[in-house]
Coordinates of C-alpha atoms and ligand atoms in Angstrom, one line a residue:
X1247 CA 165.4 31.5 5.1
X1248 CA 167.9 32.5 8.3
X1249 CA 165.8 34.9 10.2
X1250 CA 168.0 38.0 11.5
X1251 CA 166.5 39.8 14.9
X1252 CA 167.7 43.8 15.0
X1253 CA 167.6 45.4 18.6
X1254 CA 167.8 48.7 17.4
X1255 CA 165.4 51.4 16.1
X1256 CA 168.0 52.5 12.8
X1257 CA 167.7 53.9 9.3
X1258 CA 167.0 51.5 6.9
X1259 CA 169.4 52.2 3.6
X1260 CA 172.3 49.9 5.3
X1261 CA 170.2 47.3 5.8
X1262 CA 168.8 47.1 2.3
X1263 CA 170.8 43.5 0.9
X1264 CA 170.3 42.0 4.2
X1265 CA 166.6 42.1 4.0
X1266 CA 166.3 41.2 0.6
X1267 CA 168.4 38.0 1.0
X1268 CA 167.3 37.2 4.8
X1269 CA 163.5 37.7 7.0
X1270 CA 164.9 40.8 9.7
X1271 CA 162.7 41.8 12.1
X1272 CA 163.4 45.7 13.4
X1273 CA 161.6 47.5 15.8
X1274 CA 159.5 50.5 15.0
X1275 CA 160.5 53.7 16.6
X1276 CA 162.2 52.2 19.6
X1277 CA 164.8 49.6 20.5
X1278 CA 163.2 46.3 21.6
X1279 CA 163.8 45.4 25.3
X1280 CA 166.0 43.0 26.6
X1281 CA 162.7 41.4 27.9
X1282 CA 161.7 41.1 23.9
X1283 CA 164.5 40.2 22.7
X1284 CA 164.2 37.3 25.3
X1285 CA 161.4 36.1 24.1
X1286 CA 161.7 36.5 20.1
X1287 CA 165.3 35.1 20.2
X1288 CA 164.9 31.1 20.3
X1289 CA 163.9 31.3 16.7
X1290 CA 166.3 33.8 15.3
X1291 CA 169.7 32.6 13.5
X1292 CA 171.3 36.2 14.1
X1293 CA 171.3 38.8 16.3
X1294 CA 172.0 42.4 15.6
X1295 CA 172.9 43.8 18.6
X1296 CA 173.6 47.4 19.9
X1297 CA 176.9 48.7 21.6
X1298 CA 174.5 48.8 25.2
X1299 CA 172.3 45.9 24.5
X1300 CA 173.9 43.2 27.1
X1301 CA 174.4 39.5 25.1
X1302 CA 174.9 37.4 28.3
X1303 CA 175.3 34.3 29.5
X1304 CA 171.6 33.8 30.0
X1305 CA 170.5 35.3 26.7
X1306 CA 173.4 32.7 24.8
X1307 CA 171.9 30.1 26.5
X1308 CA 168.0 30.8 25.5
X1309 CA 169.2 31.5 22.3
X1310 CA 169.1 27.7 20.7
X1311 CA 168.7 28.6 17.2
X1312 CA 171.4 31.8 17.2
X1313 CA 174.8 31.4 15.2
X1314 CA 175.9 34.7 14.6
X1315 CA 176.0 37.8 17.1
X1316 CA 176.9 41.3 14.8
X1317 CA 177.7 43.9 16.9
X1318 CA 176.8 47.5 15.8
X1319 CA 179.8 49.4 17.2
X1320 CA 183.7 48.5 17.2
X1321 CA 183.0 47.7 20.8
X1322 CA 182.0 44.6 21.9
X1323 CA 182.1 45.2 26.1
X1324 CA 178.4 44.4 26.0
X1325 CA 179.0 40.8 24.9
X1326 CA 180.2 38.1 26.7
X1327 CA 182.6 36.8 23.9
X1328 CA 184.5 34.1 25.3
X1329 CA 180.9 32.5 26.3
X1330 CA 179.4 33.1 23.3
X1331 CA 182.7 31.8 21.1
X1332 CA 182.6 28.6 23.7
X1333 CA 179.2 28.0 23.0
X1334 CA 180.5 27.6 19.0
X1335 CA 179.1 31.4 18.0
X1336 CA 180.7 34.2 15.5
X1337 CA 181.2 37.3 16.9
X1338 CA 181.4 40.4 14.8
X1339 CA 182.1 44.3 15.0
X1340 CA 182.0 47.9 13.3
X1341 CA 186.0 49.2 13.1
X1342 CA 186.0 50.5 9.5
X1343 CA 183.1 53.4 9.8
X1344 CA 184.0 54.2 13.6
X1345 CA 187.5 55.0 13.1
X1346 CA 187.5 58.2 11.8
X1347 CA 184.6 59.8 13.4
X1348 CA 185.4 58.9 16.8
X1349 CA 189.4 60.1 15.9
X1350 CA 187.3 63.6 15.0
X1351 CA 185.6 63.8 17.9
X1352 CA 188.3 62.8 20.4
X1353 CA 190.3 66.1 18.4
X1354 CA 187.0 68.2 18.7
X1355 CA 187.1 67.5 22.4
X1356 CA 190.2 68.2 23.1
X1357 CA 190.3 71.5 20.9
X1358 CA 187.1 72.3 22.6
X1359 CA 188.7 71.9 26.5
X1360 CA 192.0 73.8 25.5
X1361 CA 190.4 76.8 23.8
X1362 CA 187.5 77.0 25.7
X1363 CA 185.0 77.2 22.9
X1364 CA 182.3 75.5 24.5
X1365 CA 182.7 77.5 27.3
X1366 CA 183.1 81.1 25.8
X1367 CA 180.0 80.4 23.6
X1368 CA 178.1 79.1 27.0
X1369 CA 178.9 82.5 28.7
X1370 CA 178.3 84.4 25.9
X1371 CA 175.0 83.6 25.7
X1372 CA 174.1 83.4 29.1
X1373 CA 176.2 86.4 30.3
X1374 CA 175.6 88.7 27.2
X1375 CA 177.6 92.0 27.2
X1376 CA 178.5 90.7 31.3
X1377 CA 181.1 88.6 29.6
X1378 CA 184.3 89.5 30.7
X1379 CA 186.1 89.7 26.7
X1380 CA 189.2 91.2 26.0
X1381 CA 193.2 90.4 25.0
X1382 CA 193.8 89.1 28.8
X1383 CA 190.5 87.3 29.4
X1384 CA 190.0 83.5 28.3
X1385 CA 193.0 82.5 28.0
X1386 CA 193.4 78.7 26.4
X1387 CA 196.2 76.2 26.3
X1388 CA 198.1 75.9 23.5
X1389 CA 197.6 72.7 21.2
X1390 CA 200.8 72.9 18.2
X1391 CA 204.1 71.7 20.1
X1392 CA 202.3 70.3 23.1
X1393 CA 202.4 66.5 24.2
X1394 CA 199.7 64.0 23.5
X1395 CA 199.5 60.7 25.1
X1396 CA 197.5 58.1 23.5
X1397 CA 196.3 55.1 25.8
X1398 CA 195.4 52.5 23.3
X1399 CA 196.7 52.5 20.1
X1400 CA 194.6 50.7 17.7
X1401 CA 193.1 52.2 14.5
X1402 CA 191.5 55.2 16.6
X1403 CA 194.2 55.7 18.4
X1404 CA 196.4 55.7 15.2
X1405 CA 193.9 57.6 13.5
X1406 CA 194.3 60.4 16.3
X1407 CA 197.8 60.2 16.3
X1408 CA 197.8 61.5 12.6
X1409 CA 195.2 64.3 13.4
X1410 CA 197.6 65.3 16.3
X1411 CA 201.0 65.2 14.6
X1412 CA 199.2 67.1 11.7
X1413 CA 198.8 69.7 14.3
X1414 CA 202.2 69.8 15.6
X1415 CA 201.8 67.5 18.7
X1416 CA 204.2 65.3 20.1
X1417 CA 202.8 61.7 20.3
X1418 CA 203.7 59.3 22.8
X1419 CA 201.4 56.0 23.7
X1420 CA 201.2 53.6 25.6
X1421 CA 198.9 50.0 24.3
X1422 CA 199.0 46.4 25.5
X1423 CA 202.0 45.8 22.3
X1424 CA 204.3 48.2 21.1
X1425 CA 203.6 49.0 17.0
X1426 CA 206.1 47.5 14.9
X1427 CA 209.0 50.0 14.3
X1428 CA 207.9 50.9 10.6
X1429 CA 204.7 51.9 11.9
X1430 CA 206.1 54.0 15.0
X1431 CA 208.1 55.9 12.4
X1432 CA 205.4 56.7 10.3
X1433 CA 203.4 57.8 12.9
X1434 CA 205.3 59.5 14.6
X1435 CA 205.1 58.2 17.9
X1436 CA 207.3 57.1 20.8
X1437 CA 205.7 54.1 23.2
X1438 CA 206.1 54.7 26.7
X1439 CA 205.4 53.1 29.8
X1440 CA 201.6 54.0 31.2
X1441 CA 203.8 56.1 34.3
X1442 CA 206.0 58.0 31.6
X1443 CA 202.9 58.5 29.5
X1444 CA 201.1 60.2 32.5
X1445 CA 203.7 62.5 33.4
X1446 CA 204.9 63.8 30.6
X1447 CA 201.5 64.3 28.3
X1448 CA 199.4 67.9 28.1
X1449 CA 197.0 65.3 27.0
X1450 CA 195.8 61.8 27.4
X1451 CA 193.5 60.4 25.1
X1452 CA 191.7 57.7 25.9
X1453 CA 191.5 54.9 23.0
X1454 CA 191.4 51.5 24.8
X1455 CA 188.5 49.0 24.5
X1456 CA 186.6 48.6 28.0
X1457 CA 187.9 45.9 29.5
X1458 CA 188.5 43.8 33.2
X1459 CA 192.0 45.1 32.5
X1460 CA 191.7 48.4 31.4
X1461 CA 188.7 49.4 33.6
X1462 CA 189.3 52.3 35.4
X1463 CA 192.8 52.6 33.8
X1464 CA 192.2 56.2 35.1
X1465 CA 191.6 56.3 38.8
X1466 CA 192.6 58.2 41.6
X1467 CA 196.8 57.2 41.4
X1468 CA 196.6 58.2 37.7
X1469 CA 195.3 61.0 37.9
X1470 CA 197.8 62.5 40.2
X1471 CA 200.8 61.2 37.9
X1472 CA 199.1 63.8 35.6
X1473 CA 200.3 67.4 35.3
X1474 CA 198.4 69.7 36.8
X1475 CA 197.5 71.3 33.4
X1476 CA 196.5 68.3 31.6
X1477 CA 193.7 67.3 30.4
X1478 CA 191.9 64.1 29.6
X1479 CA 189.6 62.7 26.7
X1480 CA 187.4 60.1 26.8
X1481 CA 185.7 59.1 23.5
X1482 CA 186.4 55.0 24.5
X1483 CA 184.1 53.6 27.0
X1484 CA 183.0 55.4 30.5
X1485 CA 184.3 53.1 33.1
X1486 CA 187.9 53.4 31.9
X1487 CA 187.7 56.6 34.3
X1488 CA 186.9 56.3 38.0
X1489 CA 184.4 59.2 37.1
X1490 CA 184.5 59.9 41.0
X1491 CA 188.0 60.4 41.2
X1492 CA 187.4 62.6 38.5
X1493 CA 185.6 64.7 40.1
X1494 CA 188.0 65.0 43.4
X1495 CA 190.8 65.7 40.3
X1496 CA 188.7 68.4 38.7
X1497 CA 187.8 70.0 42.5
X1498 CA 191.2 69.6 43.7
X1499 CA 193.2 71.0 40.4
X1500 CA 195.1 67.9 40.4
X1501 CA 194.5 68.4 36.2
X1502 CA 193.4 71.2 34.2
X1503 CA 190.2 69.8 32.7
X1504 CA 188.5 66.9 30.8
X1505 CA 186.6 66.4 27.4
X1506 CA 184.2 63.4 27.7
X1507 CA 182.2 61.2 25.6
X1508 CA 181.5 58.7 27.6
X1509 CA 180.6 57.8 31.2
X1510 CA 181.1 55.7 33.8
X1511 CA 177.4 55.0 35.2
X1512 CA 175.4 54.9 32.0
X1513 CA 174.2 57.5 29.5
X1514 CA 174.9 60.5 31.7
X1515 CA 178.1 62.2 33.6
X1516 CA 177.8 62.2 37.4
X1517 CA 176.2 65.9 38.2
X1518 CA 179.2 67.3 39.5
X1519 CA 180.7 67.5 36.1
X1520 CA 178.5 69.6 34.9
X1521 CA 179.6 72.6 37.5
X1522 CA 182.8 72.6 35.7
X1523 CA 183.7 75.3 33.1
X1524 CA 186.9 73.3 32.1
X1525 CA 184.9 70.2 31.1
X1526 CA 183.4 69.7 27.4
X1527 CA 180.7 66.9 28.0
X1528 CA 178.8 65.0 25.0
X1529 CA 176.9 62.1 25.0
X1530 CA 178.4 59.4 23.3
X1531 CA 178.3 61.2 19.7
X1532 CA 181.5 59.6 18.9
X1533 CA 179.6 58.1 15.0
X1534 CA 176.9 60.6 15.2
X1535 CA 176.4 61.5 11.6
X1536 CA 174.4 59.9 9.4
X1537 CA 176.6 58.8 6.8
X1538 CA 178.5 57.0 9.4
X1539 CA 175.2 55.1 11.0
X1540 CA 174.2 54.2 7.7
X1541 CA 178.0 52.6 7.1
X1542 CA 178.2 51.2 10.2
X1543 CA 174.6 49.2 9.5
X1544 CA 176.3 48.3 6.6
X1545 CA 179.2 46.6 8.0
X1546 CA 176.6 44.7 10.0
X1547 CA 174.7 43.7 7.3
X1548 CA 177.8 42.8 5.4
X1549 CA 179.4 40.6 8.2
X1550 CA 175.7 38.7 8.3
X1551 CA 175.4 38.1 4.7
X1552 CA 179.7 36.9 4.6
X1553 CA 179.2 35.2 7.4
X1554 CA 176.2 32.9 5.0
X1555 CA 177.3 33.5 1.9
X1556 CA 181.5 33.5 2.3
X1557 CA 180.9 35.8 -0.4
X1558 CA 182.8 38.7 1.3
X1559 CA 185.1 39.5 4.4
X1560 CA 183.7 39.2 7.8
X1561 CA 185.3 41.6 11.1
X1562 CA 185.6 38.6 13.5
X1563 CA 186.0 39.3 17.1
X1564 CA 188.7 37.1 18.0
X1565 CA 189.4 36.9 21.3
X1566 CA 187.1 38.6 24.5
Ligands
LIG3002 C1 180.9 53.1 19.7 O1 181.0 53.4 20.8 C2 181.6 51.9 19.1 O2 182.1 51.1 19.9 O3 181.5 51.7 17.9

């Protein structure tokens, strides 16, 4: 019987065929440590990793037994693919569940930063009846007939893109291909250069997988290509922004605000950002429902059991 090692503390209902077909070890109440891991893994088949748990060279290497890494997340910046690939290992990922929640979130944040809702309810409850309210106080940005520029247009950033247009924005991306023509048209959605896309977007949603290419697609030159009263979403991965910069932007009013789901140094913003009333911060909610963790542990489970069986598709990572 293949013996399937979960890193993750996660609701059981997704997992239900996997561990009537397959011996899966979880940890109670916690996530394991990479130190556990290290030490259960020479006899495990699979490992079910998390979007932050690090597969590395070291851990490929110790793992003599392991055939299959299945990735819970669309993401896969914590594995070192083209190692694990050379070293004759599958590779799967999440996309189905995580498209649309993380689309909804990256609208949220950006509805949130324009209007100000986070920040009006924030000052109404901490100022009271001191709020300064009336017809020419708190004035947002406008969303219906304003720009958005999508950086990364796979099926979140598509997903957005139809959100958006439902709203009356412009589109305009910029990805590492331009979409086939058909699918421009039905989108809506002109592709630009990554220079056009700065200038001209109210907006610029971030929708690119963290990579050495697209880390800190954001910095300090970027951010002063934008207007002055855009404003940027992150719902991607944190160190697509040189959160530093960021901050200088932010100071400096080289752009209007920011909506962020992600950081740069780990599960936190840098402490500056939270001194900012123009800057909706979550952290990393982006599938945080529990439908969507329960379909998302099913696409695990389904790419472990098709990757045995054949008896269903597999989402293969393909290339690093
Ligand atoms: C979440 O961050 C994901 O990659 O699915």
């Amino acid at each position: 019987m293949y013996k399937v090692l979960v890193t993750y503390d996660m609701f059981r209902e997704g997992f239900t065929e996997l561990e009537e077909k397959y011996e899966v070890t979880f940890p109670e109440g916690r996530d394991f440590t990479y130190e556990e891991v290290w030490n259960m893994i020479p006899e495990y088949d699979v490992l079910c990793s998390m979007f932050d748990f690090p597969v590395n060279k070291e851990l490929i290497d110790h793992a003599t037994n392991l055939k299959l890494v299945s990735n819970y997340a669309v993401g896969y910046n914590n594995i070192d693919v083209a190692y694990a690939v050379q070293h004759g290992l599958t590779v799967t990922n999440t996309p189905a569940p995580v498209t649309a929640p993380t689309a909804n979130i990256a609208l949220g944040l950006l509805f949130d930063v324009a209007r100000r809702i986070t920040e009006c309810d924030r000052k109404l409850r901490t100022l009271g009846r001191d709020m300064k309210v009336g017809v020419l106080e708190n004035l947002g940005m406008p969303i219906t007939g304003k720009t958005l520029g999508i950086i990364g247009m796979g099926r979140i950033g598509k997903a957005l893109a139809r959100r958006a247009s439902a709203c009356g924005m412009e589109i305009i991306y910029h990805n590492r291909h331009q979409l086939y023509i058909e699918e421009e048209t039905k989108l809506n959605a002109e592709y630009v250069s990554k220079e056009e896309l700065l200038a001209r977007a109210d907006f610029v949603s971030l929708n690119a997988p963290l990579t050495p290419e697209t880390r800190h697609i954001i910095g300090e030159a970027e951010l002063k290509m934008m207007k002055p009263s855009a404003i940027l979403i992150n719902t991607a991965r944190g160190p697509l922004v040189d959160e530093h910069a960021l901050v200088d932007a932010l100071k400096n009013g080289v752009i209007h605000g920011a909506g962020l789901d992600v950081f740069e140094f780990g599960d936190y913003p840098l402490p500056e950002l939270l001194e900012f009333d123009n800057v909706v911060l979550t952290p990393h909610i982006g599938t945080q429902t529990l439908e969507t963790r329960i379909e998302m542990a099913r696409a695990v489970s389904n790419n472990v059991i098709g990757f045995f069986e054949g008896d269903r598709p597999i989402t293969r990572v393909l290339r690093p």
